[in-house]
Coordinates of N, CA and C and ligand atoms in Angstrom, one line a residue:
X1 N 8.5 16.1 -6.3 CA 7.9 14.8 -6.1 C 8.9 13.9 -5.3
X2 N 8.4 13.4 -4.2 CA 9.3 12.5 -3.4 C 8.6 11.2 -3.1
X3 N 9.3 10.1 -3.4 CA 8.6 8.8 -3.2 C 9.2 8.1 -2.0
X4 N 8.3 7.3 -1.4 CA 8.7 6.4 -0.3 C 8.4 5.0 -0.9
X5 N 9.3 4.1 -0.9 CA 9.2 2.8 -1.5 C 9.6 1.7 -0.6
X6 N 8.9 0.5 -0.6 CA 9.3 -0.7 0.1 C 10.7 -1.1 -0.3
X7 N 11.5 -1.3 0.7 CA 13.0 -1.6 0.4 C 13.1 -2.9 -0.5
X8 N 12.3 -3.9 -0.3 CA 12.4 -5.1 -1.1 C 12.2 -4.8 -2.6
X9 N 11.4 -3.8 -2.9 CA 11.1 -3.5 -4.3 C 12.3 -2.9 -5.0
X10 N 13.3 -2.4 -4.3 CA 14.4 -1.8 -5.0 C 15.6 -2.6 -4.8
X11 N 15.5 -3.9 -4.5 CA 16.6 -4.9 -4.5 C 17.2 -5.2 -3.2
X12 N 16.7 -4.6 -2.1 CA 17.3 -4.9 -0.8 C 16.7 -6.3 -0.3
X13 N 17.6 -7.1 0.2 CA 17.3 -8.5 0.6 C 16.7 -8.5 2.0
X14 N 15.5 -7.9 2.1 CA 14.9 -7.8 3.4 C 13.6 -8.6 3.6
X15 N 13.2 -9.3 2.6 CA 12.0 -10.2 2.7 C 12.3 -11.2 3.8
X16 N 11.2 -11.9 4.2 CA 11.3 -12.9 5.3 C 12.3 -14.0 4.8
X17 N 12.4 -14.3 3.5 CA 13.3 -15.3 3.0 C 14.6 -14.8 2.6
X18 N 14.9 -13.5 3.0 CA 16.2 -12.9 2.7 C 16.4 -12.7 1.2
X19 N 15.3 -12.6 0.5 CA 15.3 -12.3 -1.0 C 14.7 -10.9 -1.2
X20 N 14.6 -10.5 -2.5 CA 14.0 -9.2 -2.8 C 13.0 -9.4 -3.9
X21 N 12.3 -8.3 -4.2 CA 11.3 -8.3 -5.3 C 11.7 -7.1 -6.3
X22 N 12.9 -7.1 -6.7 CA 13.4 -5.9 -7.5 C 12.5 -5.5 -8.6
X23 N 12.2 -4.3 -8.7 CA 11.5 -3.7 -9.9 C 12.5 -2.5 -10.3
X24 N 13.0 -2.7 -11.5 CA 14.1 -1.8 -12.0 C 13.6 -0.3 -12.1
X25 N 12.3 -0.2 -12.4 CA 11.8 1.2 -12.6 C 11.7 1.9 -11.2
X26 N 11.5 1.1 -10.2 CA 11.5 1.7 -8.8 C 12.9 2.0 -8.3
X27 N 13.8 1.1 -8.7 CA 15.2 1.3 -8.3 C 15.7 2.6 -8.9
X28 N 15.3 2.8 -10.1 CA 15.7 4.1 -10.8 C 15.3 5.3 -10.0
X29 N 14.2 5.3 -9.4 CA 13.8 6.4 -8.6 C 14.7 6.7 -7.4
X30 N 15.2 5.6 -6.8 CA 16.2 5.7 -5.7 C 17.5 6.2 -6.3
X31 N 18.0 5.6 -7.4 CA 19.3 5.9 -8.0 C 19.3 7.4 -8.4
X32 N 18.2 8.0 -8.7 CA 18.1 9.4 -9.1 C 17.7 10.3 -8.0
X33 N 17.8 9.8 -6.8 CA 17.5 10.6 -5.5 C 16.0 11.1 -5.5
X34 N 15.2 10.4 -6.1 CA 13.7 10.8 -6.1 C 13.0 10.0 -5.0
X35 N 13.7 9.0 -4.4 CA 12.9 8.2 -3.5 C 13.8 7.8 -2.3
X36 N 13.1 7.6 -1.2 CA 13.7 7.0 0.0 C 13.0 5.6 0.2
X37 N 13.7 4.7 1.0 CA 13.2 3.4 1.1 C 13.2 3.0 2.6
X38 N 12.3 2.0 2.9 CA 12.3 1.5 4.3 C 11.6 0.1 4.2
X39 N 12.1 -0.8 5.1 CA 11.4 -2.1 5.3 C 10.8 -2.0 6.7
X40 N 9.5 -1.8 6.8 CA 8.8 -1.7 8.1 C 9.1 -2.9 9.0
X41 N 9.2 -4.1 8.5 CA 9.4 -5.2 9.4 C 10.8 -5.2 10.0
X42 N 11.8 -4.9 9.2 CA 13.2 -4.8 9.7 C 13.3 -3.6 10.6
X43 N 12.7 -2.5 10.3 CA 12.7 -1.3 11.1 C 12.0 -1.6 12.5
X44 N 11.1 -2.5 12.5 CA 10.4 -2.8 13.7 C 11.2 -3.8 14.6
X45 N 12.3 -4.2 14.1 CA 13.2 -5.0 14.9 C 13.3 -6.5 14.5
X46 N 12.6 -6.9 13.5 CA 12.6 -8.3 13.0 C 13.9 -8.6 12.2
X47 N 14.4 -9.8 12.3 CA 15.6 -10.2 11.6 C 15.3 -10.6 10.2
X48 N 16.3 -10.7 9.4 CA 16.2 -11.3 8.0 C 17.3 -12.4 7.9
X49 N 17.0 -13.6 7.6 CA 15.6 -14.1 7.3 C 14.8 -14.2 8.6
X50 N 13.5 -14.3 8.5 CA 12.6 -14.5 9.6 C 11.4 -15.4 9.2
X51 N 10.7 -15.8 10.1 CA 9.5 -16.7 9.8 C 8.4 -15.8 9.1
X52 N 7.8 -16.3 8.1 CA 6.7 -15.5 7.5 C 5.6 -15.3 8.5
X53 N 4.9 -14.1 8.4 CA 3.9 -13.8 9.4 C 2.6 -13.3 8.6
X54 N 1.5 -13.5 9.2 CA 0.2 -13.1 8.6 C -0.7 -12.5 9.7
X55 N -1.6 -11.6 9.3 CA -2.5 -11.1 10.3 C -3.7 -12.1 10.5
X56 N -3.9 -12.4 11.8 CA -4.9 -13.3 12.1 C -6.2 -12.6 12.5
X57 N -7.3 -13.0 12.0 CA -8.7 -12.5 12.3 C -8.8 -11.0 12.0
X58 N -8.3 -10.5 10.9 CA -8.5 -9.1 10.6 C -7.5 -8.6 9.6
X59 N -7.4 -7.2 9.7 CA -6.5 -6.5 8.8 C -5.7 -5.5 9.6
X60 N -5.0 -4.6 8.9 CA -4.2 -3.6 9.5 C -5.0 -2.7 10.5
X61 N -6.2 -2.4 10.1 CA -7.0 -1.6 11.0 C -7.3 -2.3 12.3
X62 N -7.6 -3.5 12.2 CA -7.9 -4.3 13.4 C -6.7 -4.5 14.3
X63 N -5.5 -4.6 13.6 CA -4.3 -4.7 14.4 C -4.0 -3.4 15.2
X64 N -4.2 -2.3 14.5 CA -3.9 -1.0 15.2 C -5.0 -0.7 16.3
X65 N -6.2 -1.3 16.1 CA -7.2 -1.2 17.2 C -7.0 -2.1 18.3
X66 N -6.1 -3.1 18.1 CA -5.9 -4.1 19.1 C -6.8 -5.3 19.1
X67 N -7.5 -5.5 18.0 CA -8.5 -6.6 18.0 C -8.0 -7.7 17.0
X68 N -6.8 -7.6 16.5 CA -6.2 -8.7 15.7 C -4.7 -8.7 15.9
X69 N -4.1 -9.8 15.6 CA -2.7 -9.9 15.9 C -1.9 -10.3 14.6
X70 N -0.6 -10.1 14.6 CA 0.2 -10.6 13.6 C 1.0 -11.8 14.2
X71 N 0.9 -12.9 13.6 CA 1.5 -14.1 14.2 C 2.3 -14.8 13.1
X72 N 3.5 -15.2 13.5 CA 4.3 -15.9 12.5 C 4.0 -17.4 12.4
X73 N 4.6 -18.1 11.4 CA 4.2 -19.4 11.2 C 4.5 -20.4 12.3
X74 N 5.4 -19.9 13.2 CA 5.8 -20.7 14.4 C 4.8 -20.5 15.5
X75 N 3.9 -19.5 15.3 CA 2.9 -19.2 16.4 C 3.4 -18.1 17.3
X76 N 4.5 -17.4 17.0 CA 4.9 -16.3 17.8 C 4.2 -15.0 17.5
X77 N 3.8 -14.3 18.5 CA 3.1 -13.0 18.3 C 4.1 -11.9 18.0
X78 N 4.1 -11.4 16.7 CA 5.0 -10.3 16.3 C 4.3 -9.0 16.1
X79 N 3.2 -8.8 16.7 CA 2.3 -7.7 16.5 C 3.1 -6.4 16.8
X80 N 3.8 -6.4 18.0 CA 4.4 -5.1 18.4 C 5.5 -4.7 17.4
X81 N 6.2 -5.6 16.9 CA 7.3 -5.3 15.9 C 6.6 -4.7 14.6
X82 N 5.5 -5.2 14.2 CA 4.8 -4.7 13.0 C 4.3 -3.3 13.3
X83 N 3.8 -3.0 14.5 CA 3.3 -1.7 14.8 C 4.4 -0.7 14.9
X84 N 5.5 -1.1 15.6 CA 6.7 -0.2 15.7 C 7.2 0.1 14.3
X85 N 7.3 -0.9 13.4 CA 7.7 -0.6 12.0 C 6.8 0.3 11.3
X86 N 5.5 0.2 11.5 CA 4.6 1.1 10.9 C 4.8 2.5 11.4
X87 N 5.0 2.7 12.7 CA 5.2 4.0 13.3 C 6.5 4.6 12.7
X88 N 7.5 3.8 12.6 CA 8.8 4.4 12.1 C 8.6 4.8 10.6
X89 N 7.9 4.0 9.9 CA 7.6 4.4 8.5 C 6.8 5.7 8.4
X90 N 5.8 5.8 9.2 CA 5.1 7.0 9.2 C 5.9 8.2 9.5
X91 N 6.8 8.1 10.5 CA 7.7 9.2 10.9 C 8.6 9.6 9.7
X92 N 9.1 8.6 9.0 CA 10.0 8.8 7.9 C 9.2 9.6 6.8
X93 N 8.0 9.1 6.5 CA 7.2 9.8 5.5 C 6.9 11.2 5.8
X94 N 6.7 11.5 7.1 CA 6.4 12.8 7.5 C 7.6 13.7 7.5
X95 N 8.7 13.2 8.0 CA 10.0 13.9 8.0 C 10.4 14.4 6.6
X96 N 10.2 13.5 5.6 CA 10.7 13.7 4.3 C 9.6 14.3 3.4
X97 N 8.4 14.5 4.0 CA 7.2 15.0 3.3 C 7.1 14.4 1.9
X98 N 7.0 13.1 2.0 CA 6.9 12.3 0.7 C 5.5 12.6 0.1
X99 N 5.5 12.5 -1.2 CA 4.2 12.8 -2.0 C 3.6 11.5 -2.5
X100 N 4.4 10.5 -2.7 CA 3.9 9.2 -3.3 C 4.5 8.1 -2.5
X101 N 3.7 7.1 -2.2 CA 4.1 6.0 -1.5 C 3.8 4.7 -2.3
X102 N 4.8 3.9 -2.5 CA 4.6 2.6 -3.3 C 5.1 1.5 -2.4
X103 N 4.2 0.7 -2.0 CA 4.5 -0.4 -1.1 C 4.1 -1.8 -1.7
X104 N 4.9 -2.8 -1.3 CA 4.8 -4.1 -1.9 C 3.4 -4.7 -1.6
X105 N 2.8 -5.2 -2.7 CA 1.5 -5.8 -2.6 C 1.4 -7.0 -1.7
X106 N 0.3 -7.2 -1.1 CA -0.1 -8.4 -0.4 C 0.6 -8.7 1.0
X107 N 1.6 -7.8 1.3 CA 2.3 -8.0 2.6 C 1.5 -7.6 3.8
X108 N 1.7 -8.3 4.9 CA 0.9 -8.0 6.1 C 1.4 -6.6 6.7
X109 N 2.5 -6.1 6.2 CA 2.9 -4.7 6.6 C 2.5 -3.7 5.4
X110 N 3.0 -4.1 4.2 CA 3.0 -3.1 3.1 C 1.7 -3.2 2.2
X111 N 1.0 -4.3 2.2 CA -0.1 -4.5 1.3 C -1.1 -3.4 1.5
X112 N -1.6 -2.9 0.3 CA -2.6 -1.8 0.4 C -4.0 -2.1 -0.3
X113 N -4.1 -3.3 -0.8 CA -5.3 -3.8 -1.4 C -5.8 -5.1 -0.9
X114 N -4.8 -6.1 -0.9 CA -5.1 -7.4 -0.5 C -4.0 -7.9 0.5
X115 N -4.3 -8.8 1.4 CA -3.4 -9.4 2.3 C -3.7 -10.9 2.4
X116 N -2.7 -11.6 2.9 CA -3.0 -13.0 3.1 C -3.9 -13.2 4.3
X117 N -4.7 -14.3 4.3 CA -5.9 -14.4 5.2 C -5.6 -14.9 6.6
X118 N -4.3 -15.2 6.9 CA -4.0 -15.6 8.2 C -3.9 -17.1 8.4
X119 N -4.1 -17.9 7.2 CA -4.1 -19.3 7.3 C -2.8 -19.9 6.8
X120 N -1.9 -19.1 6.3 CA -0.7 -19.6 5.7 C -0.9 -20.6 4.5
X121 N -2.0 -20.4 3.8 CA -2.3 -21.3 2.7 C -2.2 -20.5 1.4
X122 N -1.8 -19.3 1.4 CA -1.7 -18.5 0.1 C -3.0 -17.8 -0.3
X123 N -4.0 -18.0 0.5 CA -5.3 -17.3 0.2 C -5.2 -15.8 0.6
X124 N -5.8 -15.0 -0.2 CA -5.8 -13.5 0.1 C -7.2 -13.0 0.3
X125 N -7.3 -12.0 1.1 CA -8.5 -11.3 1.3 C -8.3 -9.8 1.1
X126 N -9.4 -9.1 0.9 CA -9.3 -7.6 0.8 C -8.9 -7.1 2.1
X127 N -8.0 -6.1 2.1 CA -7.5 -5.5 3.3 C -6.1 -4.9 3.2
X128 N -5.7 -4.2 4.1 CA -4.4 -3.5 4.1 C -3.6 -4.0 5.2
X129 N -2.3 -3.9 5.0 CA -1.3 -4.3 6.0 C -1.2 -3.2 7.1
X130 N -0.4 -3.5 8.1 CA -0.4 -2.5 9.3 C 0.3 -1.2 8.9
X131 N 1.4 -1.2 8.1 CA 2.0 0.0 7.8 C 1.1 0.8 6.8
X132 N 0.6 0.2 5.8 CA -0.2 0.9 4.8 C -1.4 1.5 5.5
X133 N -2.0 0.8 6.5 CA -3.1 1.4 7.2 C -2.8 2.6 8.0
X134 N -1.7 2.5 8.7 CA -1.3 3.7 9.6 C -1.0 4.9 8.7
X135 N -0.3 4.7 7.5 CA 0.0 5.8 6.6 C -1.3 6.4 6.1
X136 N -2.2 5.6 5.7 CA -3.5 6.1 5.2 C -4.3 6.8 6.3
X137 N -4.2 6.3 7.5 CA -4.9 7.0 8.6 C -4.3 8.4 8.8
X138 N -3.1 8.7 8.4 CA -2.5 10.0 8.5 C -2.4 10.8 7.2
X139 N -3.3 10.4 6.3 CA -3.4 11.2 5.1 C -2.6 10.9 3.9
X140 N -1.8 9.8 4.0 CA -1.0 9.4 2.8 C -1.7 8.4 2.0
X141 N -1.6 8.5 0.7 CA -2.1 7.5 -0.2 C -1.1 6.5 -0.5
X142 N -1.4 5.2 -0.4 CA -0.5 4.1 -0.7 C -0.9 3.4 -1.9
X143 N 0.0 3.1 -2.8 CA -0.3 2.3 -4.0 C 0.7 1.1 -4.0
X144 N 0.3 0.1 -4.8 CA 1.2 -1.1 -4.9 C 2.1 -0.8 -6.1
X145 N 3.1 -1.7 -6.2 CA 4.0 -1.6 -7.3 C 3.3 -1.8 -8.6
X146 N 2.3 -2.7 -8.6 CA 1.5 -3.0 -9.8 C 0.8 -1.8 -10.3
X147 N 0.2 -1.1 -9.4 CA -0.5 0.2 -9.8 C 0.4 1.2 -10.3
X148 N 1.6 1.3 -9.7 CA 2.6 2.3 -10.2 C 3.0 1.9 -11.6
X149 N 3.3 0.7 -11.8 CA 3.8 0.3 -13.1 C 2.8 0.4 -14.2
X150 N 1.5 0.1 -13.8 CA 0.4 0.2 -14.7 C 0.2 1.7 -15.2
X151 N 0.4 2.6 -14.2 CA 0.2 4.0 -14.5 C 1.3 4.5 -15.5
X152 N 2.5 3.9 -15.4 CA 3.5 4.3 -16.3 C 3.2 3.9 -17.8
X153 N 2.4 2.8 -17.9 CA 2.0 2.3 -19.2 C 0.8 3.0 -19.8
X154 N 0.0 3.7 -18.9 CA -1.2 4.3 -19.4 C -0.9 5.5 -20.3
Ligands
LIG1 FE1 9.8 -5.3 4.2 FE2 7.4 -4.4 3.2 FE3 9.1 -5.7 1.6 FE4 7.9 -7.0 3.6 S1 7.0 -6.1 1.8 S2 10.1 -7.2 3.1 S3 7.8 -5.4 5.2 S4 9.5 -3.7 2.6

C-alpha cells in the first residue's frame, strides 16, 4: 500500500497563507515510509505565501478543457501553474504506483468533492479541483482527509 498525500496535511507550511493543516494520522503514514507528499500549487511554480485562488466559472474538468480559469484574489490568471502542478502530481503518482490518494478537501487543486465557487466569499459548490480531476481522469481514486479519517473510525 502506498499513499500520496497533500503536503499541507502532513504539516508542511505550503498553504497560500504559509500555514498547514496537519493531521497526525496522515503524518504517521509519512513517518513510517508508507506515503509520499506533494503540494501541486508549489510544484506548479507558485510561491508560499501566495494570494488565494479559486476556479472561476467551473471546476477542474472545465479548467483542463480550457473553458474555465483559476484566478487569484488579485485577478491574476494562475491557470497554467495549477495545470502544471496537476501534471507533476500525476507523474509522481504514476512513478511511485501509489494505491491511495488523500488530498485536502475544498482546495481548487486538491478538492475531490467540493470546491469554492469562484466568488471568494467562502461558498462551496460540488466539484473537484484541477489536480484531483487529472488524477481521476487517469484512473486514480482521490479521497479527502475527512473520508480517510472517517474510514479509520468505521
Ligand atoms: Fe498545496 Fe493542495 Fe495543500 Fe493547497 S491543498 S496547500 S495545493 S497540498
